[in-house]
PDB file of C-alpha atoms in Angstrom:
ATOM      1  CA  UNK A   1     -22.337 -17.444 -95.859  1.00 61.00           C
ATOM      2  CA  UNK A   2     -22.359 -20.089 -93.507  1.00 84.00           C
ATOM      3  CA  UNK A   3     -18.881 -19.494 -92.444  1.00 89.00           C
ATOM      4  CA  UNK A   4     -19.181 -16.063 -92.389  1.00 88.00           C
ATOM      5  CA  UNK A   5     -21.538 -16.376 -89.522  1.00 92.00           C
ATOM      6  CA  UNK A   6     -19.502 -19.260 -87.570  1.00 93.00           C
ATOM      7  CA  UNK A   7     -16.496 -16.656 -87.761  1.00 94.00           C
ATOM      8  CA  UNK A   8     -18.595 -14.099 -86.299  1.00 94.00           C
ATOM      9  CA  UNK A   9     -19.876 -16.247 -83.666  1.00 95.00           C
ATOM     10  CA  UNK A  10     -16.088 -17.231 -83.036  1.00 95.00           C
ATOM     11  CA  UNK A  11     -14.929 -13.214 -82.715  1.00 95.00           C
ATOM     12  CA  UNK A  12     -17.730 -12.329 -80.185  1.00 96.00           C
ATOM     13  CA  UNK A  13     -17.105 -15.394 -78.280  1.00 96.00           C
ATOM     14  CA  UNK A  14     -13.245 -15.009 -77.824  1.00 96.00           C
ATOM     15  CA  UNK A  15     -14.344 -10.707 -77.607  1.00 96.00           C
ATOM     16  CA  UNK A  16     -16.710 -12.131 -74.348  1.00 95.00           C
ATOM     17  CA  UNK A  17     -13.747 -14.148 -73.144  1.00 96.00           C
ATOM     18  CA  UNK A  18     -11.186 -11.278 -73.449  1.00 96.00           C
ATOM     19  CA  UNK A  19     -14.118  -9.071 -71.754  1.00 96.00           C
ATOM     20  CA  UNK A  20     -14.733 -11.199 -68.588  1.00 95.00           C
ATOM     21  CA  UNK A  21     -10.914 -11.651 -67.859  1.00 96.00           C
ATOM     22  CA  UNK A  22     -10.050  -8.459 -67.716  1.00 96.00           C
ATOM     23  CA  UNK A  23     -13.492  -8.006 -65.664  1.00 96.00           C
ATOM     24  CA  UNK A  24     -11.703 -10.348 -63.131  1.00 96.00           C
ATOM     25  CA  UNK A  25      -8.478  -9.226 -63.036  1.00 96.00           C
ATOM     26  CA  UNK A  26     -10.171  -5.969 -62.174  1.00 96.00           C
ATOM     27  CA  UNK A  27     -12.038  -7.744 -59.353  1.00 96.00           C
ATOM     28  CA  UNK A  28      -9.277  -9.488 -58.139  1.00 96.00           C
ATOM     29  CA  UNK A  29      -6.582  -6.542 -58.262  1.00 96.00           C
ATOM     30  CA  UNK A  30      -9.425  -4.415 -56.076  1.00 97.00           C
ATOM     31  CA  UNK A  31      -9.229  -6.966 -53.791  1.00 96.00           C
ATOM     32  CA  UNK A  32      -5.551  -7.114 -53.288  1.00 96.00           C
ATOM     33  CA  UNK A  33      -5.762  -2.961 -52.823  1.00 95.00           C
ATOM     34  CA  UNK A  34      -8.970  -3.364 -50.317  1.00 96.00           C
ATOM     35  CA  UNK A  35      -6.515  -6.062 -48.327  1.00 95.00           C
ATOM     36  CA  UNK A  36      -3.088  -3.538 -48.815  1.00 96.00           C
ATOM     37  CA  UNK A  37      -5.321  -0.514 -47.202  1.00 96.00           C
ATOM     38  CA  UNK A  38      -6.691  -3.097 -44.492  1.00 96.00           C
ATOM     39  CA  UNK A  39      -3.229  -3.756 -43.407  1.00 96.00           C
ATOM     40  CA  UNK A  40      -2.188  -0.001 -43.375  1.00 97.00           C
ATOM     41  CA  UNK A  41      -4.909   0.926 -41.061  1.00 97.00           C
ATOM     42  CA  UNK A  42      -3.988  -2.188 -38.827  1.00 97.00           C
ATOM     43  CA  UNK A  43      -0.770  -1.162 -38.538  1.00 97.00           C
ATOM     44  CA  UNK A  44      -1.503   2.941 -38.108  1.00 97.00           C
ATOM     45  CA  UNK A  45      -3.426   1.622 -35.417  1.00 97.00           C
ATOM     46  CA  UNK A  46      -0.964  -0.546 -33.283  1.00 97.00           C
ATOM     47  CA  UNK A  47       1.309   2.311 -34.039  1.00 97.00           C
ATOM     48  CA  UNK A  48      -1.055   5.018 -32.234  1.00 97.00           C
ATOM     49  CA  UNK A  49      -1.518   2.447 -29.479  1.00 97.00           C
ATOM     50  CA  UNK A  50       2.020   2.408 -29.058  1.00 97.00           C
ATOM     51  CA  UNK A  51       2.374   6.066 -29.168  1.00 96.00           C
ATOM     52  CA  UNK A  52      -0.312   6.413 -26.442  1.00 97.00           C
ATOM     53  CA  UNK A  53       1.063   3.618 -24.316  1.00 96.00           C
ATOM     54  CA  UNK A  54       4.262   5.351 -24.378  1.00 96.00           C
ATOM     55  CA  UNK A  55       2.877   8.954 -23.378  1.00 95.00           C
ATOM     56  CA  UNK A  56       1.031   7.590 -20.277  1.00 96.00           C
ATOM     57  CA  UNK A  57       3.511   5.860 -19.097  1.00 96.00           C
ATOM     58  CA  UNK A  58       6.402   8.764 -19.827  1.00 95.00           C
ATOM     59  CA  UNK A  59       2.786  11.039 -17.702  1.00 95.00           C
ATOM     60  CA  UNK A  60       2.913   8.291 -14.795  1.00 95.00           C
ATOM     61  CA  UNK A  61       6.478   8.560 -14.602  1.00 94.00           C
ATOM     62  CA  UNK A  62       6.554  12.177 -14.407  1.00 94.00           C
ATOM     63  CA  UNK A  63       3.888  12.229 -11.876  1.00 94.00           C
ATOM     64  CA  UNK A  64       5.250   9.493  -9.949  1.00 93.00           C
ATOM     65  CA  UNK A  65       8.498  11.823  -9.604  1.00 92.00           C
ATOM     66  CA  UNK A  66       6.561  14.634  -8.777  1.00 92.00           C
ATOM     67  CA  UNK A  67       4.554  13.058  -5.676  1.00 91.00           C
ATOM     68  CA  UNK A  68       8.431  11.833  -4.535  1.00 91.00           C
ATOM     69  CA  UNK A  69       9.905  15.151  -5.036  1.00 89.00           C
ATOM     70  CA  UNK A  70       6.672  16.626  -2.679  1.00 90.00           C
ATOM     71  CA  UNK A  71       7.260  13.931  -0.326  1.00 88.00           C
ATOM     72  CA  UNK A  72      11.116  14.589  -0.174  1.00 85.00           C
ATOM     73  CA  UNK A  73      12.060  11.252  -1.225  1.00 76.00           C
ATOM     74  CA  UNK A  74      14.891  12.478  -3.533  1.00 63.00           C
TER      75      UNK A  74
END
């Protein structure tokens, strides 16, 4: 009988073990996604600050031609 309850200590031990590593490699791979998405939104975000740095400067440019064209420098 004695065995019987060292073999079932044994199971539920290694069943914990089994348990908590897979509770970590949950933890850990929801990290890695949290990170992945982090760095998507970075770069989303220098992209749109490109995109808007590029409008106002194509908008300066067109007004910039527009004032010359008034002032009849073309």
């Amino acid at each position: 009988m004695n065995t019987g309850y060292l073999t079932l200590a044994c199971l539920l031990l290694a069943a914990f073990a089994i348990l908590g590593s897979c509770y970590l490699h949950d933890k850990a791979e929801q990290k890695k996604g949290a990170e992945r998405q982090r760095l998507h939104d970075e770069a989303k975000e220098q992209e749109t600050a490109m995109l808007v740095r590029k409008y106002n400067t194509m908008h300066a440019m067109r007004r910039t031609a527009r004032r010359h064209r008034q002032e009849g420098r073309y």
